[in-house]
Coordinates of C-alpha atoms and ligand atoms in Angstrom, one line a residue:
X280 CA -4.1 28.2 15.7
X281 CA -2.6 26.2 12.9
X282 CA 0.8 25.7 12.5
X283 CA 2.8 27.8 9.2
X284 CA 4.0 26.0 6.7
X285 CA 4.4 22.2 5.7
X286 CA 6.0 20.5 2.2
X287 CA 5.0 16.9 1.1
X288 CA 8.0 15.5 -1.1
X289 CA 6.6 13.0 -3.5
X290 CA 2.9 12.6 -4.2
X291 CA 1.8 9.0 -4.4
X292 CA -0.8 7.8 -2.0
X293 CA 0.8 8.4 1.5
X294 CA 1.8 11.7 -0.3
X295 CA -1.4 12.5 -1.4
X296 CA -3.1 11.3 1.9
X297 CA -0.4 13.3 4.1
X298 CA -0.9 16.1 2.2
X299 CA -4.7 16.4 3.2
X300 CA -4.1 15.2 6.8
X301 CA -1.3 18.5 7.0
X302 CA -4.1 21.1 5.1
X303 CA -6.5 20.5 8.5
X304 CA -3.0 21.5 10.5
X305 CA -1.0 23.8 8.6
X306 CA -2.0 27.1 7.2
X307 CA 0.2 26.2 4.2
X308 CA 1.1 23.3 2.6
X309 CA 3.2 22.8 -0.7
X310 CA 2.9 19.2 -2.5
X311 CA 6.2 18.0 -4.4
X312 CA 6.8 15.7 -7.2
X313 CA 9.4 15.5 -9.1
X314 CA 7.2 13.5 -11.9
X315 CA 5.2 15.6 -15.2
X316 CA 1.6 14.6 -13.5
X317 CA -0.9 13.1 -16.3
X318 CA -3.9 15.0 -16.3
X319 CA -5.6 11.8 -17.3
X320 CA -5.3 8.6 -15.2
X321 CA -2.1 7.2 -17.2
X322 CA 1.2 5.7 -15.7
X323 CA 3.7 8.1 -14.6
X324 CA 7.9 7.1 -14.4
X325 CA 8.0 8.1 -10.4
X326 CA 4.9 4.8 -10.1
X327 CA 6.0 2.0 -12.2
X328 CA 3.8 0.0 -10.1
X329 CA 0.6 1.9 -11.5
X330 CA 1.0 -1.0 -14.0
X331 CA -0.2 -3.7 -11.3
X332 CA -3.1 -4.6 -9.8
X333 CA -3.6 -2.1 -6.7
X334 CA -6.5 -3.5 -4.5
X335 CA -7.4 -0.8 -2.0
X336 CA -8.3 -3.1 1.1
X337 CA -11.1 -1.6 3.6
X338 CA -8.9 -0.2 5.7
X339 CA -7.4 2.2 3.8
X340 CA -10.6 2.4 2.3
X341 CA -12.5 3.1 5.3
X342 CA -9.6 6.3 5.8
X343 CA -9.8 7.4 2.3
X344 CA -13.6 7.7 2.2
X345 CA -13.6 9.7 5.5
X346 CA -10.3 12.0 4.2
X347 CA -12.2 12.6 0.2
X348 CA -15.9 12.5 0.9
X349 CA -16.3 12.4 -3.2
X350 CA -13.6 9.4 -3.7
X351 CA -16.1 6.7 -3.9
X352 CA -18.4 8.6 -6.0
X353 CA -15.5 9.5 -8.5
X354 CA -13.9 6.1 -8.8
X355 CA -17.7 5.1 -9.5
X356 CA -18.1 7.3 -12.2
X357 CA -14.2 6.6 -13.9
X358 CA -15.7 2.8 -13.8
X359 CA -13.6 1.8 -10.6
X360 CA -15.2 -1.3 -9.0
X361 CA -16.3 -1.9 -5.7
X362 CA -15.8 -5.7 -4.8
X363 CA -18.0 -6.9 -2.0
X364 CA -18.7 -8.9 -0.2
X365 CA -19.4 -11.6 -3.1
X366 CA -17.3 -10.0 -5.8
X367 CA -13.8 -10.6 -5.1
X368 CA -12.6 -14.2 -4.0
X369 CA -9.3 -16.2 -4.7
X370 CA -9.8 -19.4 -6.7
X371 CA -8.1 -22.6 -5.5
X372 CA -8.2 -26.5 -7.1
X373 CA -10.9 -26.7 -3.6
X374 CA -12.7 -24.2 -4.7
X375 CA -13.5 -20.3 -4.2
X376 CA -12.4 -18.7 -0.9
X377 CA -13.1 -15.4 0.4
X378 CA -10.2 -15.0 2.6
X379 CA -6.1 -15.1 1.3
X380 CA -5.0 -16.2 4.8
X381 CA -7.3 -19.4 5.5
X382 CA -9.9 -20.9 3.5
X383 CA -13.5 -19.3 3.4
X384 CA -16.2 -20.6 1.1
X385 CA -18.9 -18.0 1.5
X386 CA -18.5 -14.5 1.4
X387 CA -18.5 -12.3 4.8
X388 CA -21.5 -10.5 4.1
X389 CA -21.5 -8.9 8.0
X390 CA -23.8 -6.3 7.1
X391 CA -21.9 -3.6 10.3
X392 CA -18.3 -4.3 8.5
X393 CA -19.1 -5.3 5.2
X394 CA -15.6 -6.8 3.3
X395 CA -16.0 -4.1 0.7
X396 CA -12.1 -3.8 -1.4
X397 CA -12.0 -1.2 -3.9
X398 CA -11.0 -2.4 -7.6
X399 CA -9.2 0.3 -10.2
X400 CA -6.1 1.0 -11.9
X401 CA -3.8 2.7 -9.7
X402 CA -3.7 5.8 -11.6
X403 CA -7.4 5.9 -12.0
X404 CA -7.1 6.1 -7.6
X405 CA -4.2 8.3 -7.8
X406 CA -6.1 11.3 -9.9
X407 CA -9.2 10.4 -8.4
X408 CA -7.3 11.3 -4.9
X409 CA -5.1 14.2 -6.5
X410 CA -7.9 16.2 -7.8
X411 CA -9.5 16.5 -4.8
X412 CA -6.5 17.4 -3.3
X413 CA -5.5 19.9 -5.5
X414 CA -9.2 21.9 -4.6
X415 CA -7.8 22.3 -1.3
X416 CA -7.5 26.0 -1.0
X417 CA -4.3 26.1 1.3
X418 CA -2.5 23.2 -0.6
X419 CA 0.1 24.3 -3.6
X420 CA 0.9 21.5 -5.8
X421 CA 4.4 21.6 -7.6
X422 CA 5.2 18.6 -10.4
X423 CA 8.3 18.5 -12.0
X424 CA 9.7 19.5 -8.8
X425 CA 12.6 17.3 -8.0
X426 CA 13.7 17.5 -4.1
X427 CA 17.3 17.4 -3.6
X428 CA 19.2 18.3 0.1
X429 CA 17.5 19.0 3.0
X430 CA 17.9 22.8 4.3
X431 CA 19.2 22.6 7.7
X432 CA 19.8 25.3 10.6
X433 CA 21.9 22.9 13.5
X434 CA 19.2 20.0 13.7
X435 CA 15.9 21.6 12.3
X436 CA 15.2 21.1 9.0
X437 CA 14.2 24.2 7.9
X438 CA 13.5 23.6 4.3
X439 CA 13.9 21.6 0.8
X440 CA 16.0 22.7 -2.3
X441 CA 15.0 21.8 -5.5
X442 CA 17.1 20.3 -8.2
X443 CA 17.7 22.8 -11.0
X444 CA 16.2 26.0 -8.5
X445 CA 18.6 27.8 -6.5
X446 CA 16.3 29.3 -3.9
X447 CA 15.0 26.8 -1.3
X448 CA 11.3 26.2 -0.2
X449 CA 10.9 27.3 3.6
X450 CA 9.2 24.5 5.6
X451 CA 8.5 23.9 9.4
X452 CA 8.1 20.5 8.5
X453 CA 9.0 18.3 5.8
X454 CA 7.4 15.1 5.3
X455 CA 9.3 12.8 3.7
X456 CA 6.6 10.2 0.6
X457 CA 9.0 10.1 -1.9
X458 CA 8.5 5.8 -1.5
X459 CA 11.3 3.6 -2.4
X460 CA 13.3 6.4 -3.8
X461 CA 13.6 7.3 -0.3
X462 CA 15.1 10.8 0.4
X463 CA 15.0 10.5 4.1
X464 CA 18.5 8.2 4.2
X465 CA 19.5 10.4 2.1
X466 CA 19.5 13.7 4.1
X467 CA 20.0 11.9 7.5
X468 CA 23.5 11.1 5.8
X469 CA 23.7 14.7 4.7
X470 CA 23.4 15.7 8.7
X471 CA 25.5 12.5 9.7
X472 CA 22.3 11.0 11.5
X473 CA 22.1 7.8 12.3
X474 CA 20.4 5.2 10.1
X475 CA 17.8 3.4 10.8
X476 CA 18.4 -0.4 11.2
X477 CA 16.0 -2.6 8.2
X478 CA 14.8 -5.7 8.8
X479 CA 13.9 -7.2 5.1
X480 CA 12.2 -10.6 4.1
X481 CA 14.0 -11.9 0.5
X482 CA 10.3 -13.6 -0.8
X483 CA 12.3 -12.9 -4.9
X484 CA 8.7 -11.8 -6.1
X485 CA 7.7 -10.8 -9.4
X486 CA 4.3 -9.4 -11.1
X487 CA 3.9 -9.5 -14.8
X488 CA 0.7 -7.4 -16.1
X489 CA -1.3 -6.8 -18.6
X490 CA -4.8 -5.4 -19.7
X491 CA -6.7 -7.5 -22.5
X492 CA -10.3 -6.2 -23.8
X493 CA -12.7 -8.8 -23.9
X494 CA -15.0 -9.6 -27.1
X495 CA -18.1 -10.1 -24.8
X496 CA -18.0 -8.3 -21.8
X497 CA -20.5 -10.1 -20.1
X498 CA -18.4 -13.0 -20.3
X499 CA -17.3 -12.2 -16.7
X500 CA -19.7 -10.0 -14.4
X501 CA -17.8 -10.4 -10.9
X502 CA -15.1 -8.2 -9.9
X503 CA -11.8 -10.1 -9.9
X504 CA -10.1 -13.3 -8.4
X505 CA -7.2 -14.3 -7.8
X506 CA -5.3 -17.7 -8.2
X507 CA -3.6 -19.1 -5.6
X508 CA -0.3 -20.9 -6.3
X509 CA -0.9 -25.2 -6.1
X510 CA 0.0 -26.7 -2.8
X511 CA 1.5 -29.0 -4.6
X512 CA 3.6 -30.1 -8.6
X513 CA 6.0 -27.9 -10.2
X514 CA 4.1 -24.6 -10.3
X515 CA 3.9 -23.7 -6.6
X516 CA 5.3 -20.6 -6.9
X517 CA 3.0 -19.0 -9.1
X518 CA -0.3 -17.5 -8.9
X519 CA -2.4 -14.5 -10.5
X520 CA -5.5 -12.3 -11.2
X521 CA -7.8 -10.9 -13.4
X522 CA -9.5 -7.5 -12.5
X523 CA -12.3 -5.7 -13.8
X524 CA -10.9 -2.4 -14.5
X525 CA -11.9 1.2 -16.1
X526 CA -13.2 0.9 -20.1
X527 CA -14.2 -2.5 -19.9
X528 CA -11.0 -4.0 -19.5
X529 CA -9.3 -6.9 -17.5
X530 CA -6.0 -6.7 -15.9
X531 CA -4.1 -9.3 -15.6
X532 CA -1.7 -9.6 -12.8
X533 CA 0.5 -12.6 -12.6
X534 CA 2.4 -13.3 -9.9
X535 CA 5.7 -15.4 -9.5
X536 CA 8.4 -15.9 -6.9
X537 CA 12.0 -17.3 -6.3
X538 CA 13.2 -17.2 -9.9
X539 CA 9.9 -18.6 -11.2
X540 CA 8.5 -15.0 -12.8
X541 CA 5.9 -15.0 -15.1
X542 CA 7.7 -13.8 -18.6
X543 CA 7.0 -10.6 -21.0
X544 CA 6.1 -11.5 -23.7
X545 CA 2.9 -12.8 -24.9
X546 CA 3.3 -16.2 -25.6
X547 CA 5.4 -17.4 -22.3
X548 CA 2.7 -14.8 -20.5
X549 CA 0.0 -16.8 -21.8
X550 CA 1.5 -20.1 -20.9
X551 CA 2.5 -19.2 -17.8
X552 CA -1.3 -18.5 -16.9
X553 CA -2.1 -22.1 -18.6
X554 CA 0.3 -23.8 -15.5
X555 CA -2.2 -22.1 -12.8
X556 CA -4.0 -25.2 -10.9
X557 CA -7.5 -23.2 -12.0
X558 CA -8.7 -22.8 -15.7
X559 CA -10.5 -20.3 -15.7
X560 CA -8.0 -17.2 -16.4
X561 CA -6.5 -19.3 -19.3
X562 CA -10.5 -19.8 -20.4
X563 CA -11.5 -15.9 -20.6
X564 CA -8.7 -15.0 -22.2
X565 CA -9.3 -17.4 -25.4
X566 CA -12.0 -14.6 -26.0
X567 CA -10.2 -11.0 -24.7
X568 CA -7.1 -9.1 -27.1
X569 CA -4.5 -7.5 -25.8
X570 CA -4.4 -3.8 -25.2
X571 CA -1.2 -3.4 -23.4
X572 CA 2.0 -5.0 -21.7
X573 CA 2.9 -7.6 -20.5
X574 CA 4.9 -5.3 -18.1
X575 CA 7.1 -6.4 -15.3
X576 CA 8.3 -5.4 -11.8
X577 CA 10.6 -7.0 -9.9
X578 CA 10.8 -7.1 -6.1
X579 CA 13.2 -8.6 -4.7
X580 CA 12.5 -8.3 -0.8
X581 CA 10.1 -6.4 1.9
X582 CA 12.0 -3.6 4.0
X583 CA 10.8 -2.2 7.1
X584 CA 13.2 0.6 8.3
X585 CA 13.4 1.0 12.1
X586 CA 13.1 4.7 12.6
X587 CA 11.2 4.3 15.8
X588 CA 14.5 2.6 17.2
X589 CA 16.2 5.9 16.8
X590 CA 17.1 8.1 19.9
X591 CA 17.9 11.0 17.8
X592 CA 16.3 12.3 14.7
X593 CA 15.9 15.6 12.8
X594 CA 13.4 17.9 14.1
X595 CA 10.9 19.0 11.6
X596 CA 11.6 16.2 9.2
X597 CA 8.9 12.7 9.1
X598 CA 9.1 9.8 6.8
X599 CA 5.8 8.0 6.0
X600 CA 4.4 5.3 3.3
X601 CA 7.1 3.4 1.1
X602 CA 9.9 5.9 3.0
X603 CA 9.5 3.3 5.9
X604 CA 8.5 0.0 4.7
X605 CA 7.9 -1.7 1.5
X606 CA 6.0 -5.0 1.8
X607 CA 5.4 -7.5 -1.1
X608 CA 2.9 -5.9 -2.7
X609 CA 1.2 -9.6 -3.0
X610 CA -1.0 -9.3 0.0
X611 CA -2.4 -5.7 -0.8
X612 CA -1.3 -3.6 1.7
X613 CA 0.7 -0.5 1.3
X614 CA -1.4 2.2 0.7
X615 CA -3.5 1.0 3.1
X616 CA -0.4 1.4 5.6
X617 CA 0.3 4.7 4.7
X618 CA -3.3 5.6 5.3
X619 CA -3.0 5.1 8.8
X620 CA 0.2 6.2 8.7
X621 CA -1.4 9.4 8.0
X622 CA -3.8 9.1 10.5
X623 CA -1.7 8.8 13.1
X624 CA 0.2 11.8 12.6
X625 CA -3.5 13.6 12.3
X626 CA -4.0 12.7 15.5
X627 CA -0.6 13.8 16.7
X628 CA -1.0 17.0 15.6
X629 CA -4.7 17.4 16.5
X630 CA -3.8 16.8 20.2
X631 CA -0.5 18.9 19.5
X632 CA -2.8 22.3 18.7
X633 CA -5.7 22.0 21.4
X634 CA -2.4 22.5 23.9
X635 CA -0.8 24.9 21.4
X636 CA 2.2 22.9 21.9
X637 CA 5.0 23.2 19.3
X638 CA 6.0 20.7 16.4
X639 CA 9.4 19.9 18.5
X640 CA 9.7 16.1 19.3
X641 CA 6.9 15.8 17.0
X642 CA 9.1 13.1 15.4
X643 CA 9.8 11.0 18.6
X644 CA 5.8 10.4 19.3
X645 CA 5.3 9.9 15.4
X646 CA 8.3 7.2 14.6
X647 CA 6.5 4.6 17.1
X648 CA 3.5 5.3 15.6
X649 CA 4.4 5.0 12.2
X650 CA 5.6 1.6 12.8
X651 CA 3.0 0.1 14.9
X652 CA 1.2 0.1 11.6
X653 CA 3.8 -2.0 9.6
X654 CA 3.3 -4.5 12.6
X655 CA 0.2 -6.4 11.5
X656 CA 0.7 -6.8 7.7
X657 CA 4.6 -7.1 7.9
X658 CA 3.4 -10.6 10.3
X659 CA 0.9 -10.9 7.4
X660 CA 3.2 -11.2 4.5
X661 CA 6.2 -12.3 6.7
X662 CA 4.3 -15.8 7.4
X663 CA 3.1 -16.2 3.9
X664 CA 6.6 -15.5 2.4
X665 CA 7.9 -18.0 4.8
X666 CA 5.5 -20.3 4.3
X667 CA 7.2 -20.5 0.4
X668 CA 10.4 -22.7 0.3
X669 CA 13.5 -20.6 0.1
X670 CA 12.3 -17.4 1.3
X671 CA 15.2 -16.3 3.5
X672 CA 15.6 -12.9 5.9
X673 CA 14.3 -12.0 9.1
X674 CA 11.4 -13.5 10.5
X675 CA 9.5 -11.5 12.9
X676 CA 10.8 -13.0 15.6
X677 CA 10.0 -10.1 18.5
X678 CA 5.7 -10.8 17.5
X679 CA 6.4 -14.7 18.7
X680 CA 3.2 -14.0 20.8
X681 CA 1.2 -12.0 18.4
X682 CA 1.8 -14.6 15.8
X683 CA 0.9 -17.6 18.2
X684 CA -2.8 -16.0 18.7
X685 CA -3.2 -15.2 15.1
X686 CA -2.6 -18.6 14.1
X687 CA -5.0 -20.3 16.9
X688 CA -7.9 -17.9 15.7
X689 CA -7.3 -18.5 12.1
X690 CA -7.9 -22.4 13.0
X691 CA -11.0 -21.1 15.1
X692 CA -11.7 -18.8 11.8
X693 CA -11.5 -22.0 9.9
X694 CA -14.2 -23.8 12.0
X695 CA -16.7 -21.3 11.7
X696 CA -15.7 -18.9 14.9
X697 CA -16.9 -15.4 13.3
X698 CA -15.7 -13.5 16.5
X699 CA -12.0 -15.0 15.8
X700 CA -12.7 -14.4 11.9
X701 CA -14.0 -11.2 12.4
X702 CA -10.7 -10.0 14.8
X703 CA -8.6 -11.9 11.8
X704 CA -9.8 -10.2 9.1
X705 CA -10.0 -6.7 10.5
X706 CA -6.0 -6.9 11.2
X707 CA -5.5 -8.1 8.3
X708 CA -8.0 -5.6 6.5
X709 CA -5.8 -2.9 8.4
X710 CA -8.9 -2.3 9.8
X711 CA -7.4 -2.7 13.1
X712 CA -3.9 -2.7 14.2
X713 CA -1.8 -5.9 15.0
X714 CA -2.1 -4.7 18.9
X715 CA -5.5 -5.3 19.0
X716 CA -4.3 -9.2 20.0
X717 CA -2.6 -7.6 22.7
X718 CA -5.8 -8.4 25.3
X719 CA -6.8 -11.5 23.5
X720 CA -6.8 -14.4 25.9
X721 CA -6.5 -17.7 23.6
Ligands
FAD17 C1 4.0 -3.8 -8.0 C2 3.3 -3.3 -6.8 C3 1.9 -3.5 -6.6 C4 1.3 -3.0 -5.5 N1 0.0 -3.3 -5.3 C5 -0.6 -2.8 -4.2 C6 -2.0 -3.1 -3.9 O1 -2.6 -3.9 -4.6 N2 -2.5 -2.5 -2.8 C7 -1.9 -1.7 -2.0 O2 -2.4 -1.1 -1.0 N3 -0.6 -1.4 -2.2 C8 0.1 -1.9 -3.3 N4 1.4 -1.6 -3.5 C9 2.1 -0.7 -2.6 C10 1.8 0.8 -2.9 O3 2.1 1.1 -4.3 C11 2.6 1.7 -2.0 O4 2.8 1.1 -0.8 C12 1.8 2.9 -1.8 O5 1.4 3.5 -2.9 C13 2.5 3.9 -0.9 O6 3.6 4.4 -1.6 P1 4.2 5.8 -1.4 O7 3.2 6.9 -1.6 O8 4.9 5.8 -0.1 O9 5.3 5.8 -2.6 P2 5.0 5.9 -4.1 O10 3.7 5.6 -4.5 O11 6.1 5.2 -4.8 O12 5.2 7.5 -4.4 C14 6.4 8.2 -4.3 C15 6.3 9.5 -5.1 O13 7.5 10.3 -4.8 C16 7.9 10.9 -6.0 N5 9.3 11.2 -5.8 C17 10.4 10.3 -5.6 N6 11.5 11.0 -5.4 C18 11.2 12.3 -5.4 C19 11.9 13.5 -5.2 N7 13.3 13.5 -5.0 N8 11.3 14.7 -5.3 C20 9.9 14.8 -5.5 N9 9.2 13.7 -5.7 C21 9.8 12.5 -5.6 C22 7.6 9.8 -7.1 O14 7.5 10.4 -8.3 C23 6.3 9.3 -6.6 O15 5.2 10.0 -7.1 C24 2.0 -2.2 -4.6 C25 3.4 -1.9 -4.8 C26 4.0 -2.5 -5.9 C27 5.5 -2.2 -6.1

């Protein structure tokens, strides 16, 4: 027996992905955003990061594929790239490497776990995702549908209103993916809940973009690289990439930290790329024209909101995605969190309905679960941030032990141990969570 009714407020990718995770649960579920939704894949106002490079690591990749049989299929079609195990590699003044965290000359080309990343424009992901989503027949979808308070009956959360509609939408449970907008602080104030605590990481990051077309598209046949910031000179805080995206263009992400941000307009764009310790962006683009941008977003620090420290919480009501932690988007990681986000609470509820238990408490098994997936790439970013001079905030003190194995197999990793590179890179692919060290002996 499936449970009644279900609403997903905002429908980026943890909305999207929660919203197909609640259709094999609920016998209802209504999608909202409060965004007009392009019927083509274009940037929308509610994703101003659909502007940016949005590498969809295997992880999420391996959840997506499973969740939209057709996904891979449709990207292929809309000229998405898949990047792997060759095509996608950082470029340093030693030389390609095929790992961000350590250096890796050759590609991984572990034929059982192949390092496969998907390559696209976000929107391109995001309506590749959303139309099959919107097939499903128990799913409602509802754009230009801004949620406002929370409807409350003592503490179950009973429903959403929606701004500019007076009646409410009935819900047993709400799930919160409205991303950094957030409504979840919102409403616990509105029932005098308590807050969650945040631990936050200031890394002062900045991504400038842009797409150029090339004159001779064969000029570059790989997917994408990136280029890491010098080790060393006046430039270390800077970095960036060229993708292959849809209609034979390149994106351009550049990357910049601690007041060093790549500027927005052409010129200073341009130069900016000519300061990167590798030629070879400033060397394709002598031959490409611009199409669009250079666009910028500015973020300022990674947030991880403690929800699972709570002892009391709404019932009926989950936050997932964004809603819980925002992590510097440099690494590649978010929507790959909230795909397992969204797994877990699958497998909450799947367990839930073979007892025919009910939703209550859901919340206080979900919480702890939601964050053990921020663990491994929060370390992740946490120790690269750090590593950059003048990052301040909390380091992730409480993983001492976690971190102390990841950085003895990443010197195995470095020497050619492929069972300590293979453990490595499937945390850090969020194919595996960051508890997986937990029965390491090193
Ligand atoms: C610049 C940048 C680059 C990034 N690059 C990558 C990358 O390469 N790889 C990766 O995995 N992740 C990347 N991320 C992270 C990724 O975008 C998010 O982590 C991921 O999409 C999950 O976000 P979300 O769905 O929780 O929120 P969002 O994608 O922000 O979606 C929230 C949705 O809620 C809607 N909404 C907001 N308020 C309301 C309301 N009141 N009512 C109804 N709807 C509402 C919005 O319109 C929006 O559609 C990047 C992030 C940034 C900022």
């Amino acid at each position: 027996v499936k449970y009644g009714r279900a609403i997903v407020v905002g429908s980026g990718i943890a909305g999207l992905t929660s919203a197909r995770v609640l259709s094999d649960h609920f016998d209802h579920v209504t999608l909202l955003d409060s965004d007009e939704i392009p019927k083509s894949a274009d940037v929308r106002s509610g994703a101003a990061q659909s502007r940016h490079l949005h590498t969809l690591l295997p992880g999420g990749l391996d959840i997506l594929s499973d969740l939209f049989p057709n996904l891979e299929n449709a990207l292929d079609k809309q000229g998405g790239m898949t990047a792997g195990p060759s095509g996608w590699y950082a470029l340093t003044s030693h030389g390609k490497t095929y790992r961000i965290s350590r250096f890796q000359p050759t590609p991984n080309s572990d034929p059982d776990r192949p390092n496969k990343t998907r390559i696209q424009t976000r929107p391109l992901l995001e309506l590749c995702i959303r139309q099959q989503v919107e097939a499903l027949p128990n799913v409602d979808v509802i754009y230009q549908a801004k949620a406002g308070h929370i409807e409350t009956q003592s503490n179950q959360v009973t429903g959403v209103s929606l701004q500019g509609i007076q009646k409410a939408l009935k819900a047993d449970l709400v799930v919160d993916a409205s991303g950094r907008a957030s409504k979840s602080l919102e409403w616990l104030k509105q029932m005098s809940g308590d807050l969650p605590e945040e631990s936050a990481v200031n890394c002062d990051f900045a991504y400038c973009s842009a797409l150029f077309r090339p004159k001779n598209i064969s000029a570059f046949t790989d997917v994408g690289f990136l280029i890491s910031s010098a080790r060393e000179g006046d430039y270390t805080k800077r970095g960036g990439s060229l993708a292959r995206v849809e209609d034979g263009l390149w994106q351009v992400t550049l990357a910049g930290r601690l007041g060093d941000y790549p500027p927005r307009d052409l010129n200073g764009f341009l130069d900016y790329i000519g300061t990167l310790p590798v030629s070879k962006m400033s060397e394709l683009l002598e031959n490409a024209e611009l199409v669009s941008g250079p666009s910028q977003y500015l973020f300022p620090k990674s947030i991880v909101r403690h929800y699972e420290r709570l002892t009391s919480f709404p019932e009926g009501l989950l936050p997932i995605g964004d809603t819980i932690c925002q992590l510097n988007p440099g690494y590649g990681q978010g929507m790959s969190v909230s795909c397992r986000q969204a797994m877990e609470l699958d497998s909450l509820l799947r367990t839930r309905r073979k007892t025919e238990a009910p939703l209550e408490g859901l919340w206080r098994d979900y919480l702890p679960c939601a964050f053990e997936q921020t663990r491994g790439p929060w370390v992740f970013a946490a120790l690269m941030d750090f590593s950059k001079k003048g990052t301040t905030g909390d380091f992730p003190d409480s993983e001492a032990e976690g971190i102390r194995k990841l950085k003895i197999l990443n010197k195995r990793a470095d020497k050619g141990d492929t069972e300590a590179a293979s453990l490595v890179d499937s945390i850090f692919d969020l194919r595996l969570p960051f508890s997986a060290l937990d029965d390491v002996l090193v």
